[in-house]
Coordinates of C-alpha atoms and ligand atoms in Angstrom, one line a residue:
M76 CA 0.0 -0.1 -0.2
P77 CA 1.3 3.6 -0.5
I78 CA 2.5 5.2 2.7
A79 CA 0.5 4.1 5.5
Q80 CA -1.5 6.0 8.1
L81 CA -1.0 5.8 12.0
Q82 CA -4.0 4.1 12.3
D83 CA -3.3 1.5 10.2
V84 CA -0.3 0.5 12.0
T85 CA -0.4 1.2 15.8
G86 CA -0.8 -1.9 18.3
R87 CA -0.6 -4.3 15.2
T88 CA 1.7 -7.3 14.7
F89 CA 3.8 -7.6 11.4
D90 CA 6.2 -10.6 10.6
Y91 CA 9.1 -8.1 10.4
I92 CA 9.6 -4.7 11.4
V93 CA 12.2 -2.5 9.7
V94 CA 13.7 0.3 11.8
G95 CA 14.8 3.1 9.3
G96 CA 13.5 3.5 5.5
G97 CA 17.0 4.2 4.0
T98 CA 19.2 2.6 1.4
S99 CA 19.3 -1.0 3.0
G100 CA 16.0 -0.6 4.9
L101 CA 13.8 -0.5 1.9
C102 CA 15.9 -2.8 0.1
I103 CA 15.3 -5.4 2.6
A104 CA 11.5 -4.8 2.9
A105 CA 11.0 -5.0 -0.7
R106 CA 12.9 -8.3 -0.8
L107 CA 11.0 -9.8 1.9
T108 CA 7.4 -8.8 0.6
E109 CA 8.1 -10.5 -2.8
D110 CA 6.4 -13.3 -0.8
P111 CA 2.7 -12.1 -0.3
N112 CA 2.1 -14.2 2.9
V113 CA 5.0 -12.2 4.6
H114 CA 3.9 -8.8 6.2
V115 CA 6.5 -6.1 6.7
L116 CA 6.3 -2.6 8.4
V117 CA 8.9 0.0 7.9
L118 CA 9.2 2.8 10.1
E119 CA 11.0 5.8 9.0
A120 CA 11.6 8.9 11.1
G121 CA 11.7 11.5 8.2
K122 CA 9.1 12.5 5.6
A123 CA 8.3 10.4 2.4
N124 CA 9.6 13.1 -0.1
I125 CA 8.4 11.2 -3.2
N126 CA 9.0 13.0 -6.5
D127 CA 10.7 15.9 -4.9
P128 CA 12.9 17.5 -7.5
L129 CA 15.2 18.6 -4.9
L130 CA 16.2 15.2 -4.2
L131 CA 15.9 13.9 -8.0
R132 CA 18.0 16.6 -9.6
P133 CA 21.6 15.5 -10.0
A134 CA 24.5 18.1 -9.7
S135 CA 22.8 19.6 -6.5
Y136 CA 25.6 18.7 -4.1
A137 CA 24.8 19.5 -0.4
A138 CA 21.4 21.3 -1.7
Q139 CA 19.5 19.2 0.9
F140 CA 22.1 19.8 3.9
D141 CA 20.7 21.6 7.0
N142 CA 17.4 21.3 5.8
P143 CA 15.4 19.2 8.5
D144 CA 12.8 17.6 5.6
Y145 CA 16.1 16.0 4.3
D146 CA 19.2 16.0 6.7
W147 CA 19.6 14.8 10.2
S148 CA 22.4 17.7 10.4
F149 CA 24.6 15.8 12.7
K150 CA 27.8 17.2 14.3
T151 CA 30.9 15.6 15.6
A152 CA 32.3 16.4 19.0
P153 CA 35.4 18.7 19.0
Q154 CA 38.2 16.9 17.8
K155 CA 41.1 16.5 19.8
Y156 CA 43.8 15.9 17.1
A157 CA 42.4 18.3 14.9
N158 CA 42.7 21.6 16.5
G159 CA 39.3 21.0 18.3
T160 CA 37.4 21.3 15.1
E161 CA 33.7 20.2 15.2
Y162 CA 32.8 18.7 11.8
P163 CA 29.1 18.7 10.2
W164 CA 27.9 15.0 9.4
A165 CA 25.1 15.2 7.0
R166 CA 22.8 12.3 6.8
G167 CA 19.8 11.6 4.9
K168 CA 16.4 11.8 6.9
G169 CA 13.3 10.6 5.0
L170 CA 12.4 7.6 2.7
G171 CA 15.5 6.4 0.7
G172 CA 17.7 7.7 3.8
S173 CA 21.0 8.8 2.7
S174 CA 20.8 7.3 -0.8
G175 CA 18.4 10.1 -1.5
I176 CA 20.7 13.1 -0.8
N177 CA 24.3 11.2 -1.8
F178 CA 26.6 12.5 -4.6
M179 CA 25.3 9.5 -6.7
C180 CA 28.9 8.2 -7.3
W181 CA 28.5 4.2 -8.0
T182 CA 31.8 2.5 -7.0
K183 CA 32.7 -0.8 -5.5
P184 CA 35.6 -1.8 -3.3
P185 CA 38.6 -4.1 -4.3
A186 CA 37.8 -8.1 -3.9
D187 CA 40.3 -8.5 -1.6
E188 CA 39.1 -5.8 0.9
I189 CA 35.7 -7.6 0.9
D190 CA 37.5 -10.9 1.2
D191 CA 39.0 -9.4 4.4
W192 CA 35.6 -9.4 6.2
A193 CA 35.5 -13.1 5.9
R194 CA 39.3 -13.3 7.2
L195 CA 37.9 -11.4 10.1
G196 CA 35.5 -14.3 11.1
N197 CA 32.6 -13.8 8.8
P198 CA 31.9 -16.7 6.7
G199 CA 29.9 -15.7 3.6
W200 CA 30.9 -12.3 3.4
N201 CA 33.2 -12.3 0.5
W202 CA 33.8 -10.9 -2.9
E203 CA 31.9 -13.6 -4.9
N204 CA 28.9 -13.1 -2.7
Y205 CA 29.0 -9.4 -2.8
Q206 CA 29.1 -9.3 -6.5
K207 CA 25.9 -11.8 -6.6
Y208 CA 24.1 -9.5 -4.3
S209 CA 25.2 -6.2 -6.0
H210 CA 24.2 -7.3 -9.3
R211 CA 20.7 -8.3 -7.9
T212 CA 20.2 -4.6 -7.2
E213 CA 21.9 -3.0 -10.1
K214 CA 20.4 -2.3 -13.8
C215 CA 23.2 -0.7 -15.3
V216 CA 22.6 0.9 -18.5
Y217 CA 25.5 1.3 -21.1
P218 CA 26.1 4.0 -23.2
S219 CA 26.1 3.9 -26.6
E220 CA 29.1 3.5 -29.0
E221 CA 28.9 7.2 -29.9
V222 CA 28.9 8.3 -26.4
I223 CA 31.5 5.9 -25.4
T224 CA 33.9 7.6 -28.2
K225 CA 33.1 11.1 -27.5
H226 CA 33.9 11.1 -23.8
G227 CA 36.8 8.3 -24.0
L228 CA 34.6 5.8 -21.7
K229 CA 36.0 2.5 -21.1
V230 CA 33.1 -0.2 -20.5
E231 CA 34.8 -3.4 -22.5
G232 CA 34.8 -6.4 -20.0
W233 CA 32.5 -4.6 -17.3
R234 CA 30.3 -7.1 -15.5
N235 CA 27.5 -5.3 -13.9
G236 CA 24.1 -6.4 -12.9
T237 CA 21.4 -5.6 -15.4
D238 CA 18.3 -6.7 -14.2
G239 CA 17.8 -5.1 -10.8
P240 CA 15.6 -2.1 -10.0
L241 CA 18.4 0.4 -9.2
L242 CA 19.6 2.1 -12.3
T243 CA 23.3 3.1 -12.8
A244 CA 24.4 4.9 -16.0
F245 CA 26.9 7.5 -16.8
P246 CA 25.6 11.0 -16.4
A247 CA 24.2 12.5 -19.8
K248 CA 26.4 15.3 -19.8
I249 CA 30.3 14.9 -19.1
S250 CA 32.5 17.6 -19.1
A251 CA 35.5 17.7 -21.6
A252 CA 37.6 18.8 -18.9
E253 CA 37.2 15.3 -17.4
L254 CA 39.4 13.6 -20.3
D255 CA 42.1 16.3 -19.8
V256 CA 42.5 15.6 -16.2
Q257 CA 42.2 11.8 -16.7
Q258 CA 45.0 12.2 -19.2
T259 CA 47.1 14.1 -16.6
L260 CA 47.1 11.5 -14.1
I261 CA 48.0 9.2 -16.7
N262 CA 50.8 11.2 -17.6
R263 CA 51.9 10.9 -14.0
G264 CA 52.2 7.2 -14.1
I265 CA 48.5 6.2 -13.0
P266 CA 47.3 3.2 -15.0
L267 CA 43.9 2.7 -16.0
A268 CA 42.1 0.6 -13.5
P269 CA 41.7 -2.9 -15.1
K270 CA 38.1 -3.6 -13.5
P271 CA 36.7 -0.7 -11.8
L272 CA 33.4 -2.4 -10.9
D273 CA 34.6 -6.0 -11.0
G274 CA 37.0 -6.0 -8.0
D275 CA 40.1 -4.2 -9.1
C276 CA 39.5 -0.3 -9.0
R277 CA 43.3 0.6 -8.9
G278 CA 43.9 3.2 -11.2
V279 CA 42.1 5.9 -13.1
F280 CA 38.5 5.3 -14.5
F281 CA 35.3 7.0 -15.6
G282 CA 32.4 5.5 -13.4
T283 CA 28.8 5.5 -13.3
N284 CA 26.1 7.2 -11.3
T285 CA 22.9 6.0 -9.6
V286 CA 20.8 7.9 -12.3
D287 CA 18.3 7.2 -14.7
P288 CA 19.7 8.1 -18.0
K289 CA 16.4 8.7 -19.7
T290 CA 15.2 11.6 -17.5
S291 CA 18.5 12.6 -15.8
T292 CA 17.0 11.8 -12.3
R293 CA 18.2 10.0 -9.3
S294 CA 17.9 6.5 -8.7
Y295 CA 17.7 5.7 -5.2
A296 CA 16.3 3.3 -2.9
T297 CA 12.7 5.1 -2.9
T298 CA 12.7 4.6 -6.5
A299 CA 14.2 1.4 -6.8
F300 CA 12.7 -0.7 -3.9
F301 CA 9.6 1.3 -2.4
L302 CA 7.7 2.9 -5.4
P303 CA 7.8 -0.2 -7.8
N304 CA 6.4 -2.2 -4.9
K305 CA 4.1 0.2 -3.1
D306 CA 1.1 -1.6 -4.0
R307 CA 1.9 -4.5 -2.3
K308 CA -0.4 -5.1 0.4
N309 CA 2.2 -6.7 2.6
F310 CA 4.5 -4.0 2.5
L311 CA 3.5 -0.8 4.9
V312 CA 5.8 2.1 5.5
L313 CA 4.9 4.8 8.0
V314 CA 6.9 8.1 7.8
E315 CA 7.7 10.7 10.4
A316 CA 7.5 7.8 13.0
R317 CA 11.0 8.0 15.1
V318 CA 11.7 4.5 16.8
N319 CA 12.7 5.2 20.2
R320 CA 13.6 1.8 21.4
L321 CA 12.9 -1.7 21.2
V322 CA 11.0 -3.6 24.0
T323 CA 12.3 -6.8 24.9
E324 CA 11.9 -10.1 27.2
K325 CA 14.1 -13.1 27.6
D326 CA 12.9 -16.1 25.7
K327 CA 13.1 -19.7 27.5
D328 CA 16.8 -20.1 26.4
G329 CA 17.9 -16.7 27.7
L330 CA 18.3 -14.8 24.5
V331 CA 17.0 -11.4 24.3
T332 CA 13.8 -11.2 22.1
A333 CA 12.1 -8.3 20.9
S334 CA 8.5 -8.1 21.5
G335 CA 7.7 -4.7 20.5
V336 CA 9.1 -1.4 18.9
E337 CA 8.4 1.8 20.4
F338 CA 8.1 4.6 18.4
S339 CA 7.1 8.4 18.3
V340 CA 4.8 10.3 15.9
N341 CA 4.0 13.9 17.2
G342 CA 5.7 13.5 20.5
Q343 CA 3.6 10.7 21.4
N344 CA 4.6 7.1 21.9
Y345 CA 3.0 4.0 19.9
Y346 CA 3.8 0.3 19.9
V347 CA 4.1 -2.4 17.1
H348 CA 5.0 -6.1 17.3
P349 CA 7.1 -8.3 15.5
K350 CA 5.8 -11.8 14.7
K351 CA 9.1 -13.0 13.8
E352 CA 12.0 -10.3 13.6
V353 CA 13.2 -6.6 14.1
I354 CA 15.6 -5.4 11.6
V355 CA 17.5 -2.2 12.6
A356 CA 18.5 -0.2 9.7
A357 CA 18.8 3.2 10.9
G358 CA 22.3 3.9 9.4
G359 CA 25.6 4.4 10.7
L360 CA 24.9 6.9 13.0
K361 CA 21.5 6.1 14.6
T362 CA 21.7 2.2 14.8
P363 CA 24.3 2.0 17.7
Q364 CA 22.1 4.6 19.6
L365 CA 19.2 2.8 19.2
L366 CA 20.8 -0.5 20.6
E367 CA 22.0 1.5 23.6
L368 CA 18.5 2.9 24.3
S369 CA 17.1 -0.3 24.3
G370 CA 19.6 -1.5 26.9
M371 CA 22.1 -3.3 25.0
G372 CA 25.6 -1.7 25.1
N373 CA 28.3 -1.3 27.5
P374 CA 27.0 -1.9 31.1
K375 CA 29.2 1.0 32.6
L376 CA 27.8 3.7 29.9
L377 CA 24.3 2.5 30.3
K378 CA 24.4 2.7 33.9
Q379 CA 25.7 6.2 33.8
L380 CA 22.7 6.7 31.4
G381 CA 20.2 5.3 33.7
I382 CA 19.3 2.9 30.9
P383 CA 18.6 -0.8 32.5
L384 CA 20.9 -3.4 31.2
V385 CA 19.4 -6.1 28.8
L386 CA 22.6 -7.2 27.3
D387 CA 26.1 -6.6 27.9
L388 CA 27.4 -5.8 24.6
P389 CA 30.6 -3.4 24.6
G390 CA 31.1 -3.2 21.1
V391 CA 28.0 -1.1 20.5
G392 CA 29.3 2.4 19.4
E393 CA 32.9 1.3 18.9
N394 CA 35.2 0.4 15.8
V395 CA 33.8 3.6 14.1
Q396 CA 35.8 4.2 10.8
E397 CA 35.8 7.4 8.6
H398 CA 36.5 8.5 5.1
C399 CA 37.5 11.9 4.8
F400 CA 37.9 14.2 1.8
I401 CA 39.5 17.9 0.9
G402 CA 39.4 19.7 -2.3
T403 CA 42.2 21.8 -4.0
T404 CA 41.0 24.1 -6.5
W405 CA 42.4 25.8 -9.4
E406 CA 41.4 28.8 -11.4
L407 CA 41.1 27.9 -15.1
R408 CA 42.1 30.2 -18.1
D409 CA 39.0 32.3 -19.3
D410 CA 39.4 30.8 -22.9
V411 CA 38.9 27.1 -21.9
S412 CA 36.4 25.6 -24.1
F413 CA 34.5 23.1 -21.8
E414 CA 31.7 23.7 -19.4
T415 CA 32.1 23.5 -15.6
L416 CA 29.5 24.0 -12.9
D417 CA 30.4 27.2 -11.9
V418 CA 28.4 29.3 -13.7
L419 CA 25.1 27.9 -11.5
R420 CA 26.5 30.1 -8.8
D421 CA 24.8 33.0 -10.9
P422 CA 21.1 32.5 -9.6
K423 CA 19.5 33.7 -13.4
I424 CA 21.5 31.2 -15.0
A425 CA 20.9 28.4 -12.4
A426 CA 17.3 29.0 -13.0
E427 CA 17.5 28.5 -16.8
H428 CA 19.4 25.3 -16.1
L429 CA 16.7 24.3 -13.7
E430 CA 14.2 24.8 -16.5
L431 CA 16.4 22.9 -18.8
H432 CA 16.6 19.9 -16.3
K433 CA 13.2 19.3 -16.9
A434 CA 13.6 18.2 -20.3
A435 CA 16.7 16.1 -19.1
Q436 CA 19.1 18.8 -20.6
G437 CA 21.6 21.6 -19.1
L438 CA 24.3 21.5 -16.4
F439 CA 22.1 19.6 -13.6
T440 CA 22.7 16.4 -15.9
M441 CA 26.1 16.4 -15.1
G442 CA 27.8 14.2 -12.4
M443 CA 30.8 13.1 -10.7
V444 CA 32.7 10.8 -13.3
G445 CA 36.4 10.9 -12.9
F446 CA 37.7 8.7 -10.3
C447 CA 41.3 7.2 -9.3
F448 CA 42.0 5.0 -6.5
V449 CA 45.6 4.5 -5.7
P450 CA 48.0 3.5 -2.9
L451 CA 50.2 5.9 -1.4
Q452 CA 53.0 4.7 -3.0
M453 CA 52.0 5.8 -6.3
L454 CA 51.5 9.2 -4.8
S455 CA 54.7 9.9 -2.7
K456 CA 58.4 8.9 -2.0
R457 CA 57.5 9.3 1.6
A458 CA 55.2 6.4 1.4
E459 CA 57.6 3.5 2.6
E460 CA 58.9 6.0 5.6
I461 CA 55.1 6.8 6.6
H462 CA 54.1 3.1 6.6
K463 CA 57.3 1.9 8.2
K464 CA 56.9 4.1 11.1
A465 CA 53.1 3.0 11.6
R466 CA 54.1 -0.7 11.0
E467 CA 56.6 -0.2 13.9
K468 CA 54.2 1.3 16.3
I469 CA 51.6 -1.4 15.8
L470 CA 54.0 -4.0 16.4
K471 CA 55.5 -2.6 19.4
N472 CA 52.3 -2.2 21.0
E473 CA 50.7 -5.7 19.6
D474 CA 49.9 -6.8 23.2
K475 CA 48.3 -3.4 24.1
Y476 CA 45.4 -3.5 21.4
P477 CA 42.2 -5.1 22.0
L478 CA 41.8 -8.3 20.0
G479 CA 39.5 -7.2 17.6
L480 CA 41.4 -4.3 16.7
L481 CA 44.6 -6.0 16.4
A482 CA 43.0 -8.3 13.8
Q483 CA 42.1 -5.5 11.6
Y484 CA 45.5 -3.8 11.9
R485 CA 47.2 -6.8 10.7
I486 CA 44.9 -6.7 7.7
Q487 CA 45.8 -2.9 7.2
L488 CA 49.4 -3.2 7.5
E489 CA 49.1 -6.1 4.9
R490 CA 47.1 -3.7 2.7
L491 CA 49.9 -1.2 2.9
E492 CA 52.4 -4.0 1.7
R493 CA 49.9 -5.2 -1.2
Q494 CA 49.6 -1.4 -2.2
S495 CA 45.7 -1.4 -1.7
P496 CA 44.3 1.8 -2.9
G497 CA 43.8 3.6 0.6
C498 CA 44.2 7.0 -1.3
E499 CA 41.8 8.3 -4.0
M500 CA 41.2 11.4 -6.1
I501 CA 38.2 12.5 -7.8
H502 CA 37.9 15.2 -10.4
F503 CA 35.1 17.8 -9.9
P504 CA 34.6 20.2 -12.8
G505 CA 33.9 23.4 -10.7
F506 CA 34.6 25.0 -7.4
L507 CA 34.3 22.5 -4.3
S508 CA 36.8 23.5 -1.7
R509 CA 37.6 26.1 1.4
P510 CA 38.4 28.6 2.7
N511 CA 39.2 30.9 -0.2
P512 CA 35.9 32.0 -2.2
P513 CA 35.5 31.4 -6.1
K514 CA 35.5 34.7 -8.1
E515 CA 32.6 35.7 -10.3
G516 CA 32.6 34.8 -13.9
K517 CA 35.5 32.2 -13.4
K518 CA 35.9 28.6 -14.2
Y519 CA 37.4 26.2 -11.8
I520 CA 38.6 22.3 -11.7
T521 CA 38.7 20.8 -8.1
M522 CA 40.9 17.5 -7.2
L523 CA 39.2 15.8 -4.2
S524 CA 41.7 14.0 -2.1
L525 CA 40.1 11.5 -0.3
M526 CA 41.3 9.0 2.3
N527 CA 39.8 5.3 2.7
H528 CA 41.7 3.4 5.1
F529 CA 42.2 5.3 8.1
F530 CA 43.7 3.5 11.1
S531 CA 42.2 5.9 13.8
R532 CA 39.0 4.2 15.4
G533 CA 36.2 6.4 16.9
T534 CA 33.1 5.8 19.0
I535 CA 29.4 6.6 18.7
H536 CA 27.8 6.6 22.5
S537 CA 24.2 7.9 23.5
K538 CA 24.4 11.0 25.7
S539 CA 21.2 10.7 27.4
R540 CA 18.4 8.3 27.3
D541 CA 16.4 10.8 25.3
P542 CA 15.8 9.5 21.8
A543 CA 15.4 13.0 20.6
E544 CA 19.2 13.7 21.7
D545 CA 21.8 12.9 19.2
P546 CA 24.4 10.6 20.4
E547 CA 28.2 11.8 20.7
F548 CA 29.9 11.5 17.3
D549 CA 33.5 11.1 18.2
P550 CA 35.8 9.7 15.1
H551 CA 39.0 10.3 16.8
Y552 CA 40.5 11.9 13.6
F553 CA 44.2 12.2 13.2
E554 CA 44.6 10.1 16.5
E555 CA 47.0 7.9 14.7
D556 CA 49.6 9.9 12.9
I557 CA 49.6 7.7 9.6
D558 CA 46.2 9.2 8.6
L559 CA 47.2 13.0 8.4
E560 CA 50.8 12.0 6.9
T561 CA 49.0 10.1 4.1
F562 CA 46.5 12.8 3.7
I563 CA 49.1 15.4 3.3
E564 CA 51.0 13.4 0.9
A565 CA 47.9 12.9 -1.2
V566 CA 47.0 16.7 -1.3
K567 CA 50.7 17.3 -1.9
F568 CA 50.5 14.9 -5.2
A569 CA 47.3 16.8 -6.1
R570 CA 48.7 20.2 -6.0
D571 CA 51.6 19.3 -8.2
L572 CA 49.5 18.4 -11.0
P573 CA 49.6 21.7 -12.8
K574 CA 53.1 20.8 -13.7
T575 CA 52.2 18.1 -15.9
E576 CA 50.1 18.3 -19.5
P577 CA 47.6 18.6 -20.4
F578 CA 46.4 20.3 -16.8
K579 CA 49.4 22.5 -17.1
S580 CA 47.9 24.7 -20.0
L581 CA 44.5 24.8 -18.5
V582 CA 45.5 26.3 -15.1
V583 CA 46.1 29.8 -14.1
Q584 CA 46.6 29.7 -10.2
E585 CA 45.8 27.5 -7.3
V586 CA 43.1 29.0 -5.2
N587 CA 42.8 26.4 -2.5
P588 CA 44.8 25.9 -0.3
G589 CA 46.5 28.9 -2.0
P590 CA 50.2 30.0 -1.8
E591 CA 50.6 30.6 1.7
V592 CA 49.9 27.1 2.8
Q593 CA 53.2 25.4 2.1
T594 CA 54.8 23.4 4.9
D595 CA 53.4 20.1 5.9
K596 CA 52.2 21.6 9.4
Q597 CA 50.4 24.5 7.2
I598 CA 48.8 21.7 4.9
G599 CA 48.0 19.5 8.0
D600 CA 46.4 22.5 9.4
W601 CA 44.4 23.6 6.5
I602 CA 43.2 19.9 6.1
K603 CA 41.8 19.9 9.8
A604 CA 40.1 23.1 9.3
N605 CA 38.5 22.5 5.8
M606 CA 38.3 18.9 5.3
S607 CA 34.8 17.0 5.2
T608 CA 33.7 13.5 6.0
T609 CA 32.7 11.7 2.8
Y610 CA 29.4 10.6 4.7
H611 CA 30.5 6.9 4.9
T612 CA 30.8 6.4 8.6
A613 CA 30.9 2.6 9.1
G614 CA 31.6 0.0 12.0
A615 CA 29.7 1.1 15.0
C616 CA 28.0 -2.4 15.3
S617 CA 30.7 -4.5 13.7
M618 CA 30.3 -7.8 12.3
L619 CA 32.9 -9.4 14.1
P620 CA 33.3 -12.4 16.7
K621 CA 32.0 -11.1 20.0
V622 CA 35.4 -11.6 21.5
H623 CA 36.8 -9.2 18.9
G624 CA 34.2 -6.3 19.9
G625 CA 31.5 -7.5 17.5
V626 CA 27.8 -6.7 17.8
V627 CA 26.5 -8.8 15.1
D628 CA 27.1 -12.3 13.9
P629 CA 27.6 -13.4 10.2
K630 CA 23.9 -13.7 10.1
L631 CA 23.3 -10.3 11.2
K632 CA 21.9 -11.4 14.3
V633 CA 22.7 -9.4 17.4
Y634 CA 24.8 -11.4 19.9
G635 CA 22.6 -12.6 22.6
T636 CA 19.3 -12.2 21.0
S637 CA 16.8 -14.2 19.1
N638 CA 15.0 -12.1 16.6
I639 CA 17.1 -8.8 16.3
R640 CA 19.3 -8.0 13.5
V641 CA 21.3 -4.9 12.1
A642 CA 21.8 -4.4 8.5
D643 CA 22.9 -1.1 7.7
I644 CA 26.4 0.4 7.0
S645 CA 27.2 0.0 10.9
V646 CA 27.8 -3.7 10.5
I647 CA 30.9 -3.2 8.2
P648 CA 33.8 -4.4 10.2
L649 CA 36.8 -3.0 8.3
H650 CA 36.6 0.1 5.8
F651 CA 37.5 -0.3 2.1
A652 CA 38.4 1.9 -0.7
S653 CA 35.1 3.0 -2.2
H654 CA 32.0 5.1 -1.6
T655 CA 29.6 3.1 0.4
Q656 CA 26.0 2.9 -1.6
A657 CA 26.8 0.0 -3.8
T658 CA 27.9 -2.0 -0.5
V659 CA 25.1 -1.2 1.7
Y660 CA 22.5 -2.2 -1.1
A661 CA 24.4 -5.6 -1.3
I662 CA 24.4 -5.8 2.7
G663 CA 20.7 -5.1 2.4
E664 CA 20.4 -7.8 -0.4
Q665 CA 22.4 -10.6 1.6
A666 CA 20.3 -9.6 4.8
A667 CA 17.2 -10.3 2.9
D668 CA 18.4 -13.7 1.6
I669 CA 19.9 -14.7 5.1
I670 CA 16.5 -14.0 6.6
K671 CA 14.5 -15.7 3.8
G672 CA 16.8 -18.7 5.0
R673 CA 18.5 -18.8 1.5
A674 CA 22.1 -17.7 2.5
Ligands
FAD894 C1 25.9 13.6 1.6 C2 26.0 12.2 1.1 C3 26.9 11.9 0.2 C4 27.1 10.5 -0.2 N1 27.7 10.3 -1.4 C5 27.7 9.0 -1.8 C6 28.1 8.5 -3.1 O1 28.4 9.5 -4.2 N2 28.4 7.5 -3.4 C7 28.2 6.5 -2.6 O2 28.2 5.2 -2.8 N3 27.8 6.7 -1.1 C8 27.7 8.0 -0.6 N4 27.2 8.2 0.5 C9 27.1 7.1 1.3 C10 25.9 6.3 1.3 O3 24.7 7.0 0.7 C11 25.5 5.7 2.5 O4 26.6 5.0 2.8 C12 24.1 4.7 2.4 O5 23.2 5.4 2.0 C13 24.0 4.3 3.9 O6 22.8 3.3 3.9 P1 22.1 2.8 5.3 O7 21.1 2.1 5.1 O8 23.3 2.5 6.1 O9 21.6 4.4 6.1 P2 20.5 5.5 5.5 O10 20.4 5.2 3.9 O11 21.1 6.6 5.9 O12 19.2 4.9 6.1 C14 19.2 5.2 7.5 C15 17.6 5.5 7.7 O13 17.1 5.3 8.8 C16 16.2 6.6 9.6 N5 16.4 6.4 11.0 C17 17.4 6.9 11.5 N6 17.1 6.8 12.9 C18 16.0 6.6 12.9 C19 14.8 6.1 14.0 N7 15.1 6.1 15.2 N8 13.6 5.9 13.7 C20 13.3 5.6 12.5 N9 14.2 5.9 11.5 C21 15.3 6.2 11.8 C22 16.9 7.7 8.8 O14 16.1 8.8 8.4 C23 17.3 6.9 7.4 O15 16.2 7.4 6.4 C24 26.7 9.5 0.7 C25 26.2 9.9 1.9 C26 25.9 11.0 2.2 C27 25.0 11.5 3.4

């Protein structure tokens, strides 16, 4: 049925209750309701936002931020190792969750980084299954030969899903600048990625977006998993319903069992009941809070908050892992022939392109396509020195790390050896950096430098028993020296690109960080003041053995419970070199198969 009313839901029993109608939540609900006898309720805190142009239109980066109709507008705690900076952490609020406000890049991790999950004690979570489930979600629409030739795209040998509900495609408009930047990276010795979406993304490539190429509109969890199935009588979605906590009891085997879900609408509490299971998919930042408010977590912390202990599970809210980025921007020569997004800063021109977008034309049909995943060894002569220092520190302190972290660090050290692509660059045809502003009438190119393999680990913990109060988000940015040192070297590589053709002939001057930022200390401080999360925070309810700080087992079941699973970005045990949406959909697909007893 379409969006449900409160009276359709309250007090009722459903086979499955999914908390959070986001990326994985809607995927799971859609898959479970393929069986008409299975009744599923999705409770989503945000609005439905169906057919909303602000979500559907590409190239509208951050346009939804700080708007409570779309964004939770979280913020980190002041960061001790980043000059006390507090960082905004946008996250999608509303049906579709973060898939509704994300930047639409469709990338997948290196195969061996997913196989690392299995090595950490999670049988069945490997590259082979990843691709099986990812293909189930995806419908890749390949470009025509004409477009391939025009933009120098390379899709030969790509193996993608072609029958799933989520559309992936190249954006309709690709700036000619992209080829020049890609050629510059190739001229600096970076190879073409052999199989960007099939397990080997190391190198440069043009990647696809989650976009419907016919209409140039966003394809996301709502359009892929909710709207095509909204008439199923067994698939109910209640929006503007914030879940406060799970109501639990102990079963005859002593396992914690969810007997109800308490949610709030307009400040009033209501209850629904699971016949079978509750699946928590409230995203990487709210899922750990929800478990804690339900009495599952570190006993000491729960006691301080006055929350009765239901389950001693100290891994909840730990092992938090981040991805971050920063932009280096250059002003371009006035006579460059290609288009950039800069003209959209002029409200009159932006209004014209908004009109054009209605006919799938104009600059709002652009997307981010130019990717480069590389190990630090390809960017900096200092790589070995930086890695050696980190390796020595970890080996020296081996007996001090918790067992789970040590197992992850051993793999992370191996990744340094095997030259996994912990660094990433994305070319962006426009201005996307701080603190110096753009000038009117000028065109810019930005190279984003992104960090994917941080060693620092953070925490997310409730600050009070009030579900309306955000938990404390503390990513511990740069607690481990290797993270900032790697970031600085990656930025230095990006800043050096204008020495190489064809980029050299396009650039007038660097705008950010700008000529006054020169020493490593200055670059580090600029990073700390101006970087952004990549919005991929993972790990707060890690799928790991319980003795390693795990919260869920390989079937995604919360340890010590009979019918509570977590299935969203928070179960990722060790982060990887990719943007996260493809992986979260794959987690949703695999979770649905597990629940159906097929995996
Ligand atoms: C701004 C931004 C840009 C990004 N860009 C990209 C990109 O270009 N490419 C890429 O691959 N990835 C990108 N990502 C990351 C990717 O979108 C996310 O990793 C993924 O969507 C997370 O899925 P999820 O199911 O874990 O959480 P979400 O999709 O965020 O879903 C969680 C849902 O739970 C709801 N919820 C939370 N708490 C409650 C509660 N108590 N009760 C009821 N409902 C609740 C939320 O409102 C939300 O709808 C981006 C993310 C953001 C925010």
